[in-house]
Amino acid sequence: GVSGPFGFFDPLGICPPEKADFMKYRESELKHGRIAMLAVLGALVGESGLTFFGDNINGPAIYQYQQAESYFNAWSFNVVGL
């Protein structure tokens, strides 16, 4: 990208030459970064000890999705198409 005193900085030549592709990559990077921040927040909330669903879902955050599948089966089949 463009930084203060250095101007355009791409020493490995990864940046695409077309501006449309560059803007697409920039937008994708922002979107993925925001989703990653939400994922970290979700893991921290899951590990904090807050109880949802009447304390039926507990344990480490990595195993809570498997416990929540029974609550969201209808949603995943109808919306996501799994």
Short mmCIF file of N, CA and C in Angstrom, two decimals:
data_model
loop_
_atom_site.label_atom_id
_atom_site.label_comp_id
_atom_site.label_asym_id
_atom_site.label_seq_id
_atom_site.Cartn_x
_atom_site.Cartn_y
_atom_site.Cartn_z
N GLY A 1 0.82 -1.18 0.00
CA GLY A 1 0.00 0.00 0.00
C GLY A 1 0.86 1.24 0.00
N VAL A 2 0.21 2.35 0.21
CA VAL A 2 0.89 3.63 0.22
C VAL A 2 1.15 4.03 1.66
N SER A 3 2.40 4.27 1.96
CA SER A 3 2.76 4.73 3.30
C SER A 3 3.50 6.06 3.19
N GLY A 4 3.45 6.81 4.25
CA GLY A 4 3.96 8.18 4.30
C GLY A 4 5.20 8.47 3.47
N PRO A 5 6.38 8.26 4.00
CA PRO A 5 7.58 8.70 3.28
C PRO A 5 8.02 7.77 2.16
N PHE A 6 7.48 6.56 2.10
CA PHE A 6 7.99 5.59 1.13
C PHE A 6 7.20 5.55 -0.18
N GLY A 7 6.00 6.08 -0.19
CA GLY A 7 5.17 6.00 -1.39
C GLY A 7 4.56 4.61 -1.50
N PHE A 8 4.46 4.09 -2.71
CA PHE A 8 3.87 2.77 -2.93
C PHE A 8 4.90 1.71 -2.55
N PHE A 9 4.51 0.80 -1.63
CA PHE A 9 5.44 -0.19 -1.09
C PHE A 9 4.93 -1.59 -1.39
N ASP A 10 5.56 -2.28 -2.33
CA ASP A 10 5.22 -3.66 -2.68
C ASP A 10 6.49 -4.37 -3.12
N PRO A 11 7.37 -4.71 -2.16
CA PRO A 11 8.67 -5.27 -2.53
C PRO A 11 8.60 -6.64 -3.19
N LEU A 12 7.55 -7.42 -2.92
CA LEU A 12 7.45 -8.76 -3.51
C LEU A 12 6.64 -8.79 -4.79
N GLY A 13 6.05 -7.69 -5.18
CA GLY A 13 5.28 -7.63 -6.41
C GLY A 13 3.97 -8.40 -6.34
N ILE A 14 3.35 -8.44 -5.17
CA ILE A 14 2.11 -9.20 -4.99
C ILE A 14 0.89 -8.42 -5.48
N CYS A 15 0.95 -7.12 -5.44
CA CYS A 15 -0.19 -6.27 -5.79
C CYS A 15 -0.54 -6.44 -7.27
N PRO A 16 -1.83 -6.65 -7.58
CA PRO A 16 -2.22 -6.78 -8.99
C PRO A 16 -2.09 -5.43 -9.71
N PRO A 17 -1.80 -5.45 -10.99
CA PRO A 17 -1.61 -4.18 -11.71
C PRO A 17 -2.91 -3.40 -11.94
N GLU A 18 -4.04 -4.09 -12.05
CA GLU A 18 -5.30 -3.40 -12.30
C GLU A 18 -5.86 -2.84 -10.99
N LYS A 19 -6.38 -1.62 -11.05
CA LYS A 19 -6.90 -0.98 -9.85
C LYS A 19 -8.15 -1.70 -9.34
N ALA A 20 -8.99 -2.23 -10.23
CA ALA A 20 -10.21 -2.93 -9.81
C ALA A 20 -9.86 -4.17 -8.98
N ASP A 21 -8.85 -4.93 -9.42
CA ASP A 21 -8.42 -6.11 -8.66
C ASP A 21 -7.82 -5.71 -7.32
N PHE A 22 -7.05 -4.62 -7.32
CA PHE A 22 -6.47 -4.14 -6.08
C PHE A 22 -7.55 -3.75 -5.08
N MET A 23 -8.58 -3.05 -5.54
CA MET A 23 -9.67 -2.64 -4.65
C MET A 23 -10.45 -3.86 -4.15
N LYS A 24 -10.61 -4.88 -5.01
CA LYS A 24 -11.29 -6.12 -4.60
C LYS A 24 -10.50 -6.82 -3.49
N TYR A 25 -9.18 -6.91 -3.65
CA TYR A 25 -8.34 -7.53 -2.62
C TYR A 25 -8.38 -6.74 -1.32
N ARG A 26 -8.38 -5.41 -1.43
CA ARG A 26 -8.43 -4.58 -0.24
C ARG A 26 -9.75 -4.79 0.50
N GLU A 27 -10.86 -4.83 -0.24
CA GLU A 27 -12.16 -5.05 0.37
C GLU A 27 -12.24 -6.44 1.02
N SER A 28 -11.70 -7.44 0.34
CA SER A 28 -11.70 -8.80 0.91
C SER A 28 -10.87 -8.87 2.18
N GLU A 29 -9.75 -8.18 2.20
CA GLU A 29 -8.90 -8.19 3.38
C GLU A 29 -9.62 -7.54 4.57
N LEU A 30 -10.30 -6.43 4.33
CA LEU A 30 -11.06 -5.79 5.40
C LEU A 30 -12.17 -6.69 5.91
N LYS A 31 -12.89 -7.33 4.99
CA LYS A 31 -14.00 -8.20 5.39
C LYS A 31 -13.51 -9.38 6.20
N HIS A 32 -12.44 -10.03 5.77
CA HIS A 32 -11.91 -11.17 6.50
C HIS A 32 -11.34 -10.75 7.86
N GLY A 33 -10.74 -9.58 7.93
CA GLY A 33 -10.24 -9.09 9.20
C GLY A 33 -11.35 -8.84 10.20
N ARG A 34 -12.46 -8.28 9.72
CA ARG A 34 -13.59 -8.03 10.61
C ARG A 34 -14.21 -9.33 11.10
N ILE A 35 -14.32 -10.31 10.22
CA ILE A 35 -14.87 -11.61 10.63
C ILE A 35 -13.94 -12.28 11.64
N ALA A 36 -12.62 -12.16 11.45
CA ALA A 36 -11.68 -12.73 12.40
C ALA A 36 -11.80 -12.06 13.77
N MET A 37 -12.03 -10.73 13.78
CA MET A 37 -12.20 -10.05 15.06
C MET A 37 -13.47 -10.52 15.77
N LEU A 38 -14.55 -10.73 15.01
CA LEU A 38 -15.78 -11.26 15.61
C LEU A 38 -15.58 -12.68 16.13
N ALA A 39 -14.79 -13.47 15.42
CA ALA A 39 -14.54 -14.84 15.87
C ALA A 39 -13.77 -14.85 17.19
N VAL A 40 -12.79 -13.98 17.31
CA VAL A 40 -12.04 -13.90 18.57
C VAL A 40 -12.95 -13.45 19.70
N LEU A 41 -13.80 -12.47 19.43
CA LEU A 41 -14.75 -12.02 20.44
C LEU A 41 -15.68 -13.15 20.85
N GLY A 42 -16.16 -13.92 19.89
CA GLY A 42 -17.03 -15.06 20.20
C GLY A 42 -16.33 -16.11 21.04
N ALA A 43 -15.07 -16.38 20.75
CA ALA A 43 -14.32 -17.36 21.54
C ALA A 43 -14.11 -16.85 22.97
N LEU A 44 -13.82 -15.56 23.11
CA LEU A 44 -13.63 -15.00 24.45
C LEU A 44 -14.92 -15.01 25.26
N VAL A 45 -16.04 -14.69 24.62
CA VAL A 45 -17.32 -14.73 25.32
C VAL A 45 -17.67 -16.17 25.70
N GLY A 46 -17.39 -17.10 24.80
CA GLY A 46 -17.66 -18.50 25.10
C GLY A 46 -16.84 -19.05 26.24
N GLU A 47 -15.62 -18.58 26.37
CA GLU A 47 -14.75 -19.05 27.44
C GLU A 47 -14.96 -18.29 28.76
N SER A 48 -15.69 -17.18 28.70
CA SER A 48 -15.83 -16.35 29.89
C SER A 48 -16.75 -16.94 30.94
N GLY A 49 -17.53 -17.93 30.60
CA GLY A 49 -18.41 -18.54 31.57
C GLY A 49 -19.85 -18.07 31.49
N LEU A 50 -20.15 -17.19 30.53
CA LEU A 50 -21.54 -16.78 30.35
C LEU A 50 -22.36 -17.98 29.89
N THR A 51 -23.56 -18.10 30.38
CA THR A 51 -24.38 -19.24 30.00
C THR A 51 -25.51 -18.80 29.08
N PHE A 52 -25.65 -19.50 28.00
CA PHE A 52 -26.73 -19.31 27.06
C PHE A 52 -27.50 -20.62 26.95
N PHE A 53 -28.70 -20.58 26.49
CA PHE A 53 -29.52 -21.77 26.25
C PHE A 53 -29.73 -22.57 27.53
N GLY A 54 -29.92 -21.89 28.64
CA GLY A 54 -30.23 -22.58 29.89
C GLY A 54 -29.11 -23.46 30.41
N ASP A 55 -27.88 -23.11 30.20
CA ASP A 55 -26.71 -23.85 30.68
C ASP A 55 -26.61 -25.25 30.07
N ASN A 56 -27.25 -25.48 28.92
CA ASN A 56 -27.13 -26.77 28.24
C ASN A 56 -25.87 -26.84 27.38
N ILE A 57 -25.30 -25.71 27.04
CA ILE A 57 -24.08 -25.66 26.25
C ILE A 57 -22.98 -25.16 27.17
N ASN A 58 -21.99 -26.01 27.44
CA ASN A 58 -20.92 -25.62 28.34
C ASN A 58 -19.62 -26.26 27.89
N GLY A 59 -18.56 -25.97 28.59
CA GLY A 59 -17.25 -26.51 28.24
C GLY A 59 -16.45 -25.54 27.41
N PRO A 60 -15.30 -25.97 26.90
CA PRO A 60 -14.45 -25.10 26.09
C PRO A 60 -15.18 -24.65 24.82
N ALA A 61 -14.85 -23.46 24.36
CA ALA A 61 -15.52 -22.89 23.19
C ALA A 61 -15.35 -23.76 21.95
N ILE A 62 -14.26 -24.49 21.85
CA ILE A 62 -14.03 -25.29 20.65
C ILE A 62 -15.04 -26.44 20.51
N TYR A 63 -15.64 -26.87 21.62
CA TYR A 63 -16.61 -27.96 21.58
C TYR A 63 -18.06 -27.48 21.65
N GLN A 64 -18.28 -26.19 21.80
CA GLN A 64 -19.63 -25.69 21.98
C GLN A 64 -20.45 -25.76 20.69
N TYR A 65 -19.82 -25.70 19.54
CA TYR A 65 -20.59 -25.79 18.29
C TYR A 65 -21.27 -27.15 18.17
N GLN A 66 -20.56 -28.22 18.50
CA GLN A 66 -21.16 -29.54 18.43
C GLN A 66 -22.35 -29.66 19.38
N GLN A 67 -22.29 -29.01 20.53
CA GLN A 67 -23.40 -29.06 21.47
C GLN A 67 -24.57 -28.21 20.97
N ALA A 68 -24.31 -27.17 20.21
CA ALA A 68 -25.36 -26.27 19.73
C ALA A 68 -26.02 -26.77 18.45
N GLU A 69 -25.46 -27.79 17.81
CA GLU A 69 -26.02 -28.27 16.54
C GLU A 69 -27.47 -28.69 16.68
N SER A 70 -27.84 -29.28 17.80
CA SER A 70 -29.22 -29.72 17.95
C SER A 70 -30.18 -28.54 17.98
N TYR A 71 -29.71 -27.38 18.42
CA TYR A 71 -30.57 -26.19 18.45
C TYR A 71 -30.72 -25.57 17.07
N PHE A 72 -29.70 -25.71 16.24
CA PHE A 72 -29.69 -25.01 14.96
C PHE A 72 -29.79 -25.92 13.75
N ASN A 73 -30.18 -27.18 13.91
CA ASN A 73 -30.29 -28.07 12.77
C ASN A 73 -31.29 -27.56 11.74
N ALA A 74 -32.46 -27.13 12.18
CA ALA A 74 -33.47 -26.64 11.24
C ALA A 74 -32.95 -25.42 10.49
N TRP A 75 -32.26 -24.54 11.20
CA TRP A 75 -31.72 -23.35 10.55
C TRP A 75 -30.67 -23.74 9.51
N SER A 76 -29.76 -24.64 9.87
CA SER A 76 -28.70 -24.98 8.92
C SER A 76 -29.25 -25.71 7.70
N PHE A 77 -30.25 -26.55 7.87
CA PHE A 77 -30.81 -27.25 6.72
C PHE A 77 -31.62 -26.32 5.82
N ASN A 78 -32.35 -25.39 6.40
CA ASN A 78 -33.21 -24.53 5.61
C ASN A 78 -32.49 -23.33 5.01
N VAL A 79 -31.57 -22.75 5.75
CA VAL A 79 -30.93 -21.53 5.29
C VAL A 79 -29.64 -21.82 4.53
N VAL A 80 -28.79 -22.60 5.11
CA VAL A 80 -27.50 -22.87 4.52
C VAL A 80 -27.59 -23.98 3.47
N GLY A 81 -28.48 -24.91 3.66
CA GLY A 81 -28.65 -25.99 2.70
C GLY A 81 -27.73 -27.16 2.94
N LEU A 82 -27.34 -27.37 4.19
CA LEU A 82 -26.44 -28.50 4.50
C LEU A 82 -27.20 -29.78 4.64
#
